[in-house]
């Protein structure tokens, strides 16, 4: 691979594809955009305003004009893909267009708030603004790929760095190893091997951590050792959630906020907000760090997205170069994004699992950087360098059996202390589901939607009710779906069965998309496919029939895993699909779903059973 040439081309391809997709999306009729989840219409609003200037960069206003501090949205049927922390455009015809961030998306509230930069443009008459007929649309900036252009300039101007990155990505880098041999008593043999190799390797280390094998714990000890050695460590991932999870574990071992820092806005830092051992900053240039006596100058870890290193376009970490870069959940990181991190760091440590979620990358680009994730490439070209964590502390033998067979060639084992669940559950609704085998595939025959199923949401609520009846703590339950629209539907139905004394239930009960739940675990997992017509819809079959997404969904549970689906999802007739353009790409994936159905204990629930609409 010619790294510079492919990298430059990849950035242009991604920019062009994203812009093309966005423009084509905006040309669709409003009802189609609403159905795709990228537009909300016929909205009512309630605005709150700043009494004074929001920040020093805003000008004084006259009359009843004010700066908007927040907007509460009223919507009868929110099926959008929008999520907390995302950016949207709130508009009223051609008269008003405000770019805002989603502050809250709950069963009770959908609230927008302008960030510190955009608030100067969010001005309206506070007394006579229109209350109805507003619209929300997806916002396109292309900022991510634009930031990556900075990395190409770094490579063009530094032949030594370019040669280093190119040799690495082409499988030509050879590690040498130091002789540090002090094991960590808490870690098992496979974890200690990964820990020591990460510390001793001269150039890079690849660690594969299947579900529940303690990869984040292993990272925590690696980072602590590096900090104790006085090194500057950069921790990154594809999402702030993954970065926050990683920093929380690191902080539990370092316990010094002067040495553990998270870079991001308030919504991005939510996962570490209450951790007193993590310092939170929106930015920290290297010059300001050098002049700051609070932060450690003898070993430090900073967590941020790789885009934060793309200065001068990004000012968040301007001037920094790190000794070591750790990329967590690296199977979700594209090769171009990983290069942005590698351009500012010395040694690279990649931690992930290419059997779990992949990055979203352009298809059919003929660009080698979009052929696979960075972790998949490294697992292929450095297969002898993979440190495989082989013991699951989450999945007991019964829960491990299906994913181990489907995805890991039966190489995983369950830790001795990972006990089977033998409790006898008392149930008002689904005794046959909760008792017996801990993993159940619940098949039904109700055809009520694509991306959203009230029937499945009601089944989920009934299972939650049964669990609570057995004194299960609500915080031990996790619920997920491939679709954000179903996440909202589930929240509405579950809220109906929750005891009134549970305050802010969705601060405790985890309900999210599969993509949002990777890296987390709960005692009880409920997965709703929420698609009654997968073959008839013929839309994004590669997304829906993703073996990696299935793997993530069925490996979050500690005690019980319940998968709810219309039987059509698994009633796959290949002849119906052969003429479809995606068939060749997904036929291997369909085999995994067929195999899963053959392995899973099945409970059939028909509409004629006692279901209350």
XYZ file of N, CA and C in Angstrom, residues 168-415:
744
model
N 4.744 -0.059 8.755
C 3.852 -0.705 9.712
C 2.590 -1.222 9.022
N 1.939 -0.387 8.232
C 0.683 -0.775 7.592
C 0.888 -1.808 6.485
N 2.108 -1.963 6.020
C 2.400 -2.973 5.002
C 2.978 -4.254 5.594
N 2.962 -4.362 6.922
C 3.379 -5.599 7.574
C 4.876 -5.810 7.637
N 5.650 -4.724 7.542
C 7.105 -4.850 7.475
C 7.813 -4.470 8.777
N 7.080 -4.034 9.790
C 7.691 -3.614 11.050
C 8.005 -4.837 11.910
N 9.218 -4.905 12.422
C 9.635 -6.000 13.288
C 9.884 -5.457 14.694
N 9.191 -6.019 15.651
C 9.369 -5.603 17.036
C 10.665 -6.153 17.617
N 11.299 -5.367 18.454
C 12.299 -5.889 19.382
C 11.691 -5.750 20.766
N 12.194 -6.544 21.724
C 11.547 -6.567 23.028
C 12.542 -6.333 24.153
N 12.128 -5.486 25.117
C 12.900 -5.322 26.343
C 12.620 -6.520 27.253
N 13.238 -6.539 28.403
C 13.172 -7.744 29.239
C 12.392 -7.561 30.536
N 11.539 -6.516 30.619
C 10.744 -6.328 31.838
C 9.837 -7.549 32.026
N 9.827 -8.144 33.203
C 9.117 -9.407 33.387
C 8.212 -9.458 34.618
N 8.013 -8.319 35.287
C 7.198 -8.304 36.503
C 5.715 -8.448 36.149
N 5.133 -9.596 36.441
C 3.730 -9.837 36.138
C 2.817 -9.125 37.138
N 1.560 -8.971 36.747
C 0.543 -8.410 37.633
C -0.243 -9.570 38.227
N -0.258 -9.674 39.533
C -0.906 -10.795 40.191
C -2.379 -10.919 39.874
N -3.024 -9.795 39.614
C -4.462 -9.793 39.381
C -4.812 -10.364 38.004
N -3.886 -10.293 37.050
C -4.167 -10.701 35.674
C -3.906 -12.183 35.464
N -4.676 -12.806 34.547
C -4.448 -14.214 34.224
C -3.276 -14.343 33.238
N -2.965 -15.566 32.836
C -1.785 -15.803 31.996
C -1.868 -15.071 30.655
N -3.028 -15.154 29.987
C -3.144 -14.508 28.678
C -3.107 -12.985 28.804
N -3.696 -12.462 29.879
C -3.652 -11.017 30.112
C -2.238 -10.560 30.430
N -1.524 -11.325 31.253
C -0.144 -10.965 31.586
C 0.768 -11.013 30.369
N 0.531 -11.982 29.495
C 1.318 -12.048 28.265
C 1.111 -10.782 27.435
N -0.154 -10.371 27.291
C -0.467 -9.149 26.537
C 0.133 -7.927 27.225
N 0.001 -7.862 28.548
C 0.537 -6.753 29.349
C 2.041 -6.611 29.156
N 2.769 -7.697 29.278
C 4.234 -7.641 29.159
C 4.670 -7.350 27.725
N 3.979 -7.926 26.755
C 4.328 -7.645 25.358
C 4.062 -6.179 25.006
N 2.969 -5.624 25.536
C 2.662 -4.213 25.273
C 3.731 -3.302 25.858
N 4.213 -3.636 27.040
C 5.246 -2.829 27.700
C 6.601 -2.983 27.025
N 6.937 -4.208 26.645
C 8.288 -4.506 26.152
C 8.473 -4.283 24.662
N 7.398 -4.309 23.872
C 7.528 -4.176 22.417
C 8.083 -2.810 22.038
N 8.932 -2.791 21.042
C 9.568 -1.538 20.623
C 8.635 -0.657 19.810
N 7.753 -1.271 18.980
C 6.989 -0.484 18.020
C 5.470 -0.610 18.151
N 4.980 -1.822 18.355
C 3.528 -1.982 18.375
C 3.143 -3.253 19.117
N 1.858 -3.308 19.486
C 1.308 -4.500 20.128
C -0.156 -4.606 19.710
N -0.607 -5.826 19.428
C -1.996 -6.083 19.039
C -2.606 -7.038 20.060
N -3.700 -6.600 20.703
C -4.361 -7.404 21.733
C -5.808 -7.652 21.317
N -6.186 -8.910 21.137
C -7.573 -9.249 20.826
C -8.288 -9.635 22.103
N -9.330 -8.874 22.416
C -10.087 -9.122 23.636
C -11.536 -9.458 23.348
N -11.882 -10.757 23.189
C -13.288 -11.143 23.032
C -14.124 -10.696 24.220
N -15.436 -10.793 24.131
C -16.322 -10.253 25.176
C -16.023 -10.786 26.575
N -15.880 -9.857 27.515
C -15.739 -10.219 28.923
C -14.392 -10.775 29.321
N -13.388 -10.622 28.456
C -12.071 -11.202 28.756
C -11.147 -10.231 29.482
N -11.656 -9.061 29.847
C -10.871 -8.132 30.666
C -9.878 -7.297 29.893
N -10.214 -6.924 28.664
C -9.262 -6.120 27.885
C -9.087 -4.726 28.487
N -10.164 -4.146 29.024
C -10.042 -2.806 29.605
C -9.218 -2.848 30.880
N -9.374 -3.902 31.680
C -8.533 -4.070 32.863
C -7.064 -4.190 32.459
N -6.816 -4.944 31.403
C -5.442 -5.105 30.909
C -4.882 -3.758 30.458
N -5.690 -2.981 29.750
C -5.275 -1.635 29.344
C -4.942 -0.800 30.572
N -5.789 -0.891 31.595
C -5.577 -0.103 32.804
C -4.204 -0.333 33.417
N -3.795 -1.588 33.512
C -2.477 -1.897 34.082
C -1.343 -1.480 33.144
N -1.562 -1.605 31.836
C -0.545 -1.155 30.878
C -0.311 0.343 31.030
N -1.400 1.111 31.061
C -1.289 2.570 31.160
C -0.654 2.972 32.483
N -1.062 2.334 33.567
C -0.461 2.669 34.868
C 1.051 2.479 34.834
N 1.511 1.370 34.266
C 2.954 1.127 34.181
C 3.635 2.209 33.349
N 3.042 2.570 32.228
C 3.639 3.581 31.351
C 3.714 4.944 32.042
N 2.649 5.285 32.786
C 2.655 6.541 33.539
C 3.734 6.508 34.617
N 3.842 5.368 35.321
C 4.864 5.231 36.359
C 6.263 5.371 35.779
N 6.398 5.069 34.488
C 7.698 5.226 33.811
C 7.922 6.652 33.317
N 6.951 7.546 33.583
C 7.098 8.953 33.208
C 6.728 9.274 31.775
N 5.971 8.383 31.109
C 5.651 8.572 29.694
C 4.342 9.331 29.499
N 4.226 9.930 28.318
C 2.996 10.593 27.905
C 2.201 9.599 27.057
N 0.975 9.276 27.501
C 0.157 8.244 26.862
C -1.124 8.871 26.315
N -1.469 8.504 25.092
C -2.712 8.964 24.466
C -3.650 7.764 24.335
N -4.859 7.881 24.903
C -5.865 6.829 24.802
C -7.002 7.332 23.927
N -7.341 6.552 22.907
C -8.399 6.975 22.001
C -9.246 5.783 21.598
N -10.369 6.060 20.945
C -11.284 5.033 20.444
C -12.217 5.730 19.461
N -13.142 4.968 18.898
C -14.063 5.552 17.918
C -15.172 6.358 18.566
N -15.422 6.144 19.867
C -16.479 6.863 20.573
C -15.974 7.388 21.914
N -16.610 8.461 22.378
C -16.278 9.000 23.698
C -16.652 8.004 24.793
N -17.716 7.213 24.567
C -18.120 6.222 25.568
C -16.994 5.240 25.840
N -16.379 4.739 24.784
C -15.277 3.783 24.940
C -14.076 4.438 25.616
N -13.776 5.673 25.239
C -12.656 6.398 25.858
C -12.928 6.594 27.344
N -14.156 7.014 27.683
C -14.519 7.239 29.081
C -14.423 5.952 29.906
N -14.915 4.843 29.340
C -14.831 3.559 30.047
C -13.382 3.205 30.354
N -12.536 3.431 29.367
C -11.118 3.113 29.520
C -10.473 3.994 30.595
N -10.764 5.282 30.564
C -10.170 6.203 31.535
C -10.648 5.925 32.957
N -11.898 5.493 33.088
C -12.397 5.157 34.425
C -11.602 4.010 35.039
N -11.260 3.025 34.221
C -10.465 1.897 34.721
C -9.039 2.345 35.038
N -8.463 3.153 34.150
C -7.116 3.677 34.398
C -7.105 4.474 35.693
N -8.115 5.337 35.872
C -8.185 6.195 37.058
C -8.315 5.387 38.341
N -8.976 4.227 38.270
C -9.131 3.390 39.463
C -7.800 2.824 39.925
N -6.822 2.803 39.045
C -5.501 2.282 39.392
C -4.501 3.408 39.678
N -4.644 4.527 38.994
C -3.718 5.656 39.175
C -4.158 6.546 40.334
N -5.465 6.825 40.414
C -6.077 7.616 41.493
C -5.398 8.972 41.684
N -5.202 9.660 40.556
C -4.563 10.974 40.594
C -5.027 11.765 39.375
N -5.922 12.742 39.600
C -6.502 13.513 38.495
C -5.481 14.381 37.787
N -4.309 14.588 38.393
C -3.271 15.367 37.698
C -2.600 14.534 36.612
N -2.890 13.208 36.632
C -2.252 12.311 35.652
C -3.235 11.688 34.668
N -4.537 11.907 34.870
C -5.561 11.318 33.997
C -6.505 12.420 33.536
N -6.536 12.686 32.240
C -7.301 13.824 31.712
C -8.189 13.372 30.558
N -9.423 13.866 30.526
C -10.326 13.617 29.405
C -10.578 14.930 28.675
N -10.425 14.891 27.354
C -10.646 16.067 26.514
C -11.969 15.916 25.781
N -12.874 16.890 25.948
C -14.161 16.851 25.257
C -15.141 17.826 25.870
N -16.267 18.012 25.179
C -17.318 18.869 25.717
C -18.067 18.128 26.831
N -18.951 18.848 27.527
C -19.629 18.295 28.692
C -20.392 17.015 28.362
N -21.137 17.006 27.240
C -21.903 15.811 26.888
C -20.979 14.641 26.570
N -19.825 14.926 25.976
C -18.866 13.873 25.635
C -18.193 13.296 26.872
N -18.102 14.110 27.913
C -17.413 13.695 29.140
C -18.358 13.123 30.194
N -19.608 12.886 29.802
C -20.618 12.462 30.772
C -20.189 11.196 31.530
N -19.546 10.279 30.823
C -19.159 9.010 31.438
C -18.082 9.117 32.503
N -17.366 10.248 32.545
C -16.328 10.431 33.571
C -16.640 11.627 34.470
N -17.814 12.226 34.267
C -18.133 13.488 34.928
C -18.041 13.392 36.453
N -18.448 12.260 36.999
C -18.463 12.116 38.461
C -17.211 11.447 39.009
N -16.238 11.197 38.165
C -15.009 10.536 38.613
C -14.008 11.590 39.075
N -13.770 11.644 40.370
C -12.880 12.669 40.924
C -11.422 12.448 40.536
N -11.102 11.267 40.035
C -9.721 10.962 39.656
C -9.449 11.211 38.172
N -10.425 11.827 37.478
C -10.248 12.192 36.067
C -10.487 13.689 35.926
N -9.509 14.418 35.410
C -9.680 15.844 35.133
C -10.391 16.005 33.794
N -11.347 16.905 33.731
C -12.113 17.132 32.512
C -11.759 18.483 31.889
N -11.387 18.466 30.635
C -11.028 19.709 29.931
C -11.625 19.665 28.528
N -12.019 20.834 28.016
C -12.479 20.881 26.619
C -11.288 20.944 25.671
N -10.147 21.458 26.172
C -8.913 21.482 25.385
C -7.724 21.659 26.314
N -6.564 21.245 25.834
C -5.340 21.427 26.613
C -4.164 21.450 25.637
N -3.785 22.646 25.204
C -2.644 22.738 24.297
C -1.369 22.373 25.055
N -0.356 21.986 24.314
C 0.879 21.564 24.966
C 1.535 22.735 25.704
N 1.456 23.924 25.135
C 2.038 25.101 25.797
C 1.338 25.397 27.121
N 0.007 25.298 27.128
C -0.712 25.563 28.381
C -0.411 24.474 29.404
N -0.187 23.253 28.940
C 0.180 22.149 29.840
C 1.549 22.406 30.475
N 2.501 22.862 29.677
C 3.844 23.124 30.199
C 3.830 24.201 31.273
N 2.891 25.146 31.158
C 2.815 26.253 32.117
C 1.826 26.011 33.245
N 1.294 24.792 33.310
C 0.285 24.466 34.327
C 0.921 23.569 35.383
N 0.982 24.044 36.595
C 1.648 23.284 37.662
C 0.764 22.184 38.236
N -0.524 22.200 37.902
C -1.425 21.181 38.458
C -1.178 19.824 37.806
N -1.024 19.796 36.478
C -0.910 18.524 35.770
C 0.493 17.938 35.881
N 0.543 16.621 35.995
C 1.809 15.905 36.143
C 2.706 16.093 34.926
N 3.994 16.326 35.174
C 4.983 16.413 34.102
C 5.920 15.208 34.145
N 5.479 14.200 34.882
C 6.261 12.963 34.977
C 5.310 11.774 34.864
N 4.742 11.628 33.677
C 3.783 10.563 33.426
C 2.368 11.083 33.402
N 1.684 10.931 32.263
C 0.320 11.444 32.130
C -0.401 10.668 31.035
N -1.712 10.494 31.182
C -2.531 9.907 30.132
C -3.637 10.881 29.776
N -3.846 11.075 28.486
C -4.912 11.948 27.988
C -5.810 11.128 27.073
N -7.108 11.180 27.330
C -8.080 10.486 26.491
C -8.841 11.474 25.629
N -8.912 11.204 24.337
C -9.618 12.080 23.406
C -9.797 11.337 22.089
N -10.630 11.861 21.207
C -10.740 11.274 19.873
C -9.485 11.584 19.076
N -9.213 10.784 18.073
C -8.032 10.996 17.233
C -8.099 12.336 16.513
N -9.315 12.822 16.261
C -9.460 14.124 15.596
C -8.840 15.246 16.424
N -8.766 15.060 17.735
C -8.202 16.093 18.604
C -6.728 16.341 18.327
N -6.068 15.377 17.683
C -4.647 15.533 17.358
C -4.427 16.211 16.015
N -5.524 16.494 15.300
C -5.399 17.055 13.949
C -5.305 18.573 13.993
N -4.239 19.069 14.583
C -4.057 20.513 14.583
C -3.311 20.903 13.323
N -3.357 22.148 12.811
C -3.942 23.321 13.484
C -5.456 23.440 13.368
N -6.110 22.560 12.566
C -7.557 22.670 12.403
C -8.300 22.402 13.709
N -7.782 21.490 14.509
C -8.355 21.250 15.835
C -7.397 21.821 16.878
N -7.915 22.601 17.787
C -7.079 23.243 18.810
C -7.074 22.478 20.129
N -7.756 21.339 20.173
C -7.953 20.664 21.451
C -6.641 20.192 22.066
N -5.756 19.609 21.248
C -4.473 19.118 21.761
C -3.325 19.671 20.910
N -3.397 20.922 20.619
C -2.400 21.580 19.772
C -1.000 21.429 20.379
N -0.064 20.926 19.570
C 1.336 20.859 19.977
C 1.765 19.576 20.649
N 0.824 18.669 20.919
C 1.173 17.441 21.637
C 1.777 16.387 20.728
N 2.766 15.675 21.258
C 3.250 14.417 20.704
C 3.378 13.454 21.872
N 2.933 12.216 21.676
C 2.881 11.248 22.772
C 3.896 10.128 22.570
N 4.321 9.544 23.680
C 5.245 8.407 23.613
C 4.532 7.138 23.159
N 3.307 6.954 23.644
C 2.547 5.744 23.344
C 1.102 6.111 23.036
N 0.553 5.448 22.033
C -0.869 5.600 21.709
C -1.565 4.267 21.921
N -2.657 4.279 22.672
C -3.478 3.080 22.846
C -4.822 3.328 22.172
N -5.148 2.511 21.179
C -6.435 2.608 20.497
C -7.313 1.467 20.991
N -8.327 1.803 21.787
C -9.261 0.806 22.298
C -10.405 0.644 21.296
N -11.100 -0.493 21.374
C -12.161 -0.819 20.412
C -11.662 -0.553 18.989
N -10.427 -0.997 18.723
C -9.767 -0.672 17.453
C -10.440 -1.318 16.262
N -11.273 -2.341 16.468
C -11.997 -2.951 15.356
C -13.063 -2.004 14.808
N -13.383 -0.929 15.545
C -14.344 0.064 15.069
C -13.655 1.307 14.503
N -12.332 1.263 14.396
C -11.581 2.429 13.926
C -11.106 2.188 12.496
N -11.361 3.152 11.632
C -10.921 3.034 10.241
C -9.413 3.243 10.147
N -8.837 2.785 9.060
C -7.397 2.971 8.868
C -7.034 4.455 8.780
N -7.782 5.274 8.013
C -7.438 6.711 7.993
C -7.457 7.363 9.370
N -8.449 7.020 10.207
C -8.526 7.627 11.533
C -7.365 7.164 12.407
N -6.961 5.915 12.257
C -5.829 5.421 13.057
C -4.539 6.131 12.664
N -4.410 6.505 11.398
C -3.205 7.217 10.949
C -3.102 8.575 11.642
N -4.250 9.225 11.843
C -4.246 10.519 12.538
C -3.630 10.385 13.920
N -3.924 9.260 14.598
C -3.347 9.027 15.926
C -1.877 8.645 15.823
N -1.521 7.828 14.838
C -0.143 7.362 14.700
C 0.824 8.487 14.327
N 0.304 9.526 13.700
C 1.154 10.643 13.282
C 1.700 11.450 14.458
N 1.092 11.308 15.626
C 1.500 12.122 16.780
C 2.024 11.278 17.936
N 2.284 9.999 17.666
C 2.681 9.113 18.757
C 3.853 8.225 18.350
N 4.514 7.658 19.365
C 5.673 6.811 19.118
C 5.273 5.363 18.918
N 4.974 4.653 20.010
C 4.571 3.245 19.944
C 3.053 3.154 19.883
N 2.573 2.112 19.188
C 1.134 1.930 19.033
C 0.698 0.634 19.708
N -0.398 0.713 20.480
C -0.997 -0.479 21.074
C -2.468 -0.520 20.642
N -2.828 -1.567 19.909
C -4.193 -1.708 19.400
C -4.911 -2.791 20.183
N -6.084 -2.433 20.735
C -6.861 -3.377 21.534
C -8.266 -3.436 20.955
N -8.736 -4.622 20.658
C -10.068 -4.743 20.084
C -10.413 -6.177 19.773
N -11.421 -6.327 18.916
C -11.875 -7.661 18.530
C -12.593 -7.538 17.196
N -11.983 -8.031 16.136
C -12.562 -7.894 14.800
C -13.769 -8.792 14.589
N -14.186 -9.524 15.621
C -15.429 -10.279 15.565
C -16.592 -9.469 16.124
N -16.295 -8.243 16.581
C -17.352 -7.357 17.063
C -17.543 -6.225 16.055
N -18.135 -5.099 16.449
C -18.596 -4.099 15.495
C -17.472 -3.506 14.646
N -17.784 -3.280 13.365
C -16.857 -2.691 12.404
C -17.085 -1.189 12.314
N -16.112 -0.461 11.743
C -16.357 0.962 11.480
C -17.277 1.138 10.286
N -17.917 2.290 10.205
C -18.716 2.621 9.023
C -17.775 3.238 7.997
N -17.575 2.541 6.887
C -16.630 3.017 5.865
C -17.287 2.933 4.491
N -16.866 3.788 3.544
C -17.455 3.765 2.193
C -17.284 2.407 1.522
N -18.316 1.988 0.815
C -18.263 0.712 0.109
C -17.758 0.909 -1.315
N -17.214 -0.169 -1.868
C -16.864 -0.237 -3.292
C -16.016 0.949 -3.751
N -15.092 1.386 -2.893
C -14.268 2.551 -3.238
C -12.986 2.153 -3.954
N -12.651 0.853 -3.907
C -11.377 0.357 -4.458
C -10.173 1.001 -3.786
N -10.394 1.537 -2.596
C -9.302 2.120 -1.820
C -8.982 1.148 -0.683
N -7.705 0.772 -0.597
C -7.313 -0.260 0.363
C -7.590 0.149 1.802
N -7.616 1.445 2.053
C -7.866 1.903 3.426
C -9.316 1.715 3.859
N -10.192 1.457 2.884
C -11.595 1.223 3.209
C -11.988 -0.239 3.019
N -10.997 -1.111 2.935
C -11.284 -2.535 2.772
C -11.644 -3.187 4.101
N -11.181 -2.605 5.226
C -11.365 -3.221 6.540
C -10.978 -2.214 7.621
N -11.220 -2.583 8.865
C -10.797 -1.739 9.988
C -9.296 -1.883 10.195
N -8.724 -0.987 10.975
C -7.293 -1.083 11.271
C -7.002 -2.379 12.018
N -7.882 -2.798 12.915
C -7.622 -4.015 13.691
C -7.691 -5.250 12.798
N -8.670 -5.295 11.896
C -8.771 -6.431 10.977
C -7.518 -6.544 10.115
N -7.012 -5.404 9.665
C -5.797 -5.440 8.847
C -4.612 -5.966 9.655
N -4.460 -5.468 10.867
C -3.326 -5.903 11.687
C -3.456 -7.376 12.068
N -4.670 -7.831 12.346
C -4.873 -9.241 12.684
C -4.519 -10.132 11.506
N -4.661 -9.592 10.300
C -4.355 -10.366 9.095
C -2.868 -10.352 8.768
N -2.239 -9.162 8.826
C -0.839 -9.075 8.376
C 0.170 -9.331 9.503
N -0.297 -9.245 10.765
C 0.576 -9.561 11.902
C -0.070 -10.660 12.743
N -0.521 -11.725 12.084
C -1.266 -12.774 12.793
C -0.442 -13.413 13.916
N 0.861 -13.460 13.743
C 1.716 -14.062 14.779
C 1.940 -13.147 15.975
N 1.533 -11.887 15.846
C 1.742 -10.912 16.924
C 0.496 -10.721 17.789
N -0.594 -11.417 17.457
C -1.835 -11.214 18.208
C -1.728 -11.823 19.609
N -2.066 -11.030 20.596
C -2.162 -11.494 21.982
C -3.643 -11.745 22.262
N -4.038 -13.007 22.323
C -5.443 -13.390 22.447
C -5.801 -13.609 23.922
N -6.740 -12.808 24.413
C -7.230 -12.985 25.780
C -8.281 -14.086 25.763
N -8.025 -15.168 26.466
C -8.805 -16.393 26.238
C -9.786 -16.771 27.341
N -9.934 -15.945 28.376
C -10.799 -16.311 29.498
C -11.886 -15.264 29.701
N -13.131 -15.690 29.595
C -14.255 -14.773 29.779
C -14.705 -14.766 31.234
N -14.698 -13.590 31.837
C -15.163 -13.428 33.214
C -16.632 -12.999 33.252
N -17.206 -12.786 32.099
C -18.608 -12.372 32.008
C -19.505 -13.569 31.708
N -19.169 -14.327 30.687
C -20.042 -15.375 30.189
C -19.758 -16.709 30.874
N -20.787 -17.279 31.523
C -20.617 -18.618 32.084
C -20.602 -19.646 30.942
N -20.384 -20.895 31.263
C -20.228 -21.915 30.222
C -21.438 -21.998 29.308
N -22.628 -21.859 29.864
C -23.848 -21.954 29.057
C -23.985 -20.773 28.107
N -23.717 -19.564 28.621
C -23.827 -18.371 27.782
C -22.688 -18.285 26.762
N -21.553 -18.867 27.087
C -20.389 -18.792 26.203
C -20.506 -19.737 25.008
N -21.282 -20.799 25.168
C -21.304 -21.885 24.185
C -21.639 -21.400 22.778
N -22.679 -20.598 22.611
C -23.114 -20.174 21.272
C -22.117 -19.220 20.626
N -21.755 -18.079 21.259
C -20.785 -17.191 20.606
C -19.418 -17.830 20.411
N -19.010 -18.709 21.312
C -17.721 -19.374 21.184
C -17.686 -20.228 19.915
N -18.795 -20.923 19.663
C -18.887 -21.770 18.477
C -19.020 -20.946 17.203
N -19.818 -19.883 17.266
C -20.077 -19.067 16.076
C -18.880 -18.225 15.659
N -18.129 -17.691 16.633
C -17.166 -16.642 16.311
C -15.714 -16.920 16.730
N -15.482 -17.824 17.669
C -14.130 -17.934 18.232
C -13.529 -19.340 18.164
N -14.071 -20.171 17.277
C -13.518 -21.517 17.065
C -13.344 -22.284 18.375
N -14.213 -22.003 19.337
C -14.195 -22.683 20.643
C -12.869 -22.517 21.383
N -12.204 -21.395 21.156
C -10.921 -21.128 21.817
C -11.082 -20.453 23.177
N -12.295 -19.939 23.459
C -12.526 -19.257 24.727
C -12.909 -20.243 25.824
N -12.601 -19.872 27.033
C -13.054 -20.645 28.187
C -13.675 -19.686 29.195
N -14.545 -20.240 30.017
C -15.196 -19.439 31.044
C -14.400 -19.545 32.340
N -14.204 -18.418 33.009
C -13.469 -18.426 34.276
C -14.213 -19.286 35.298
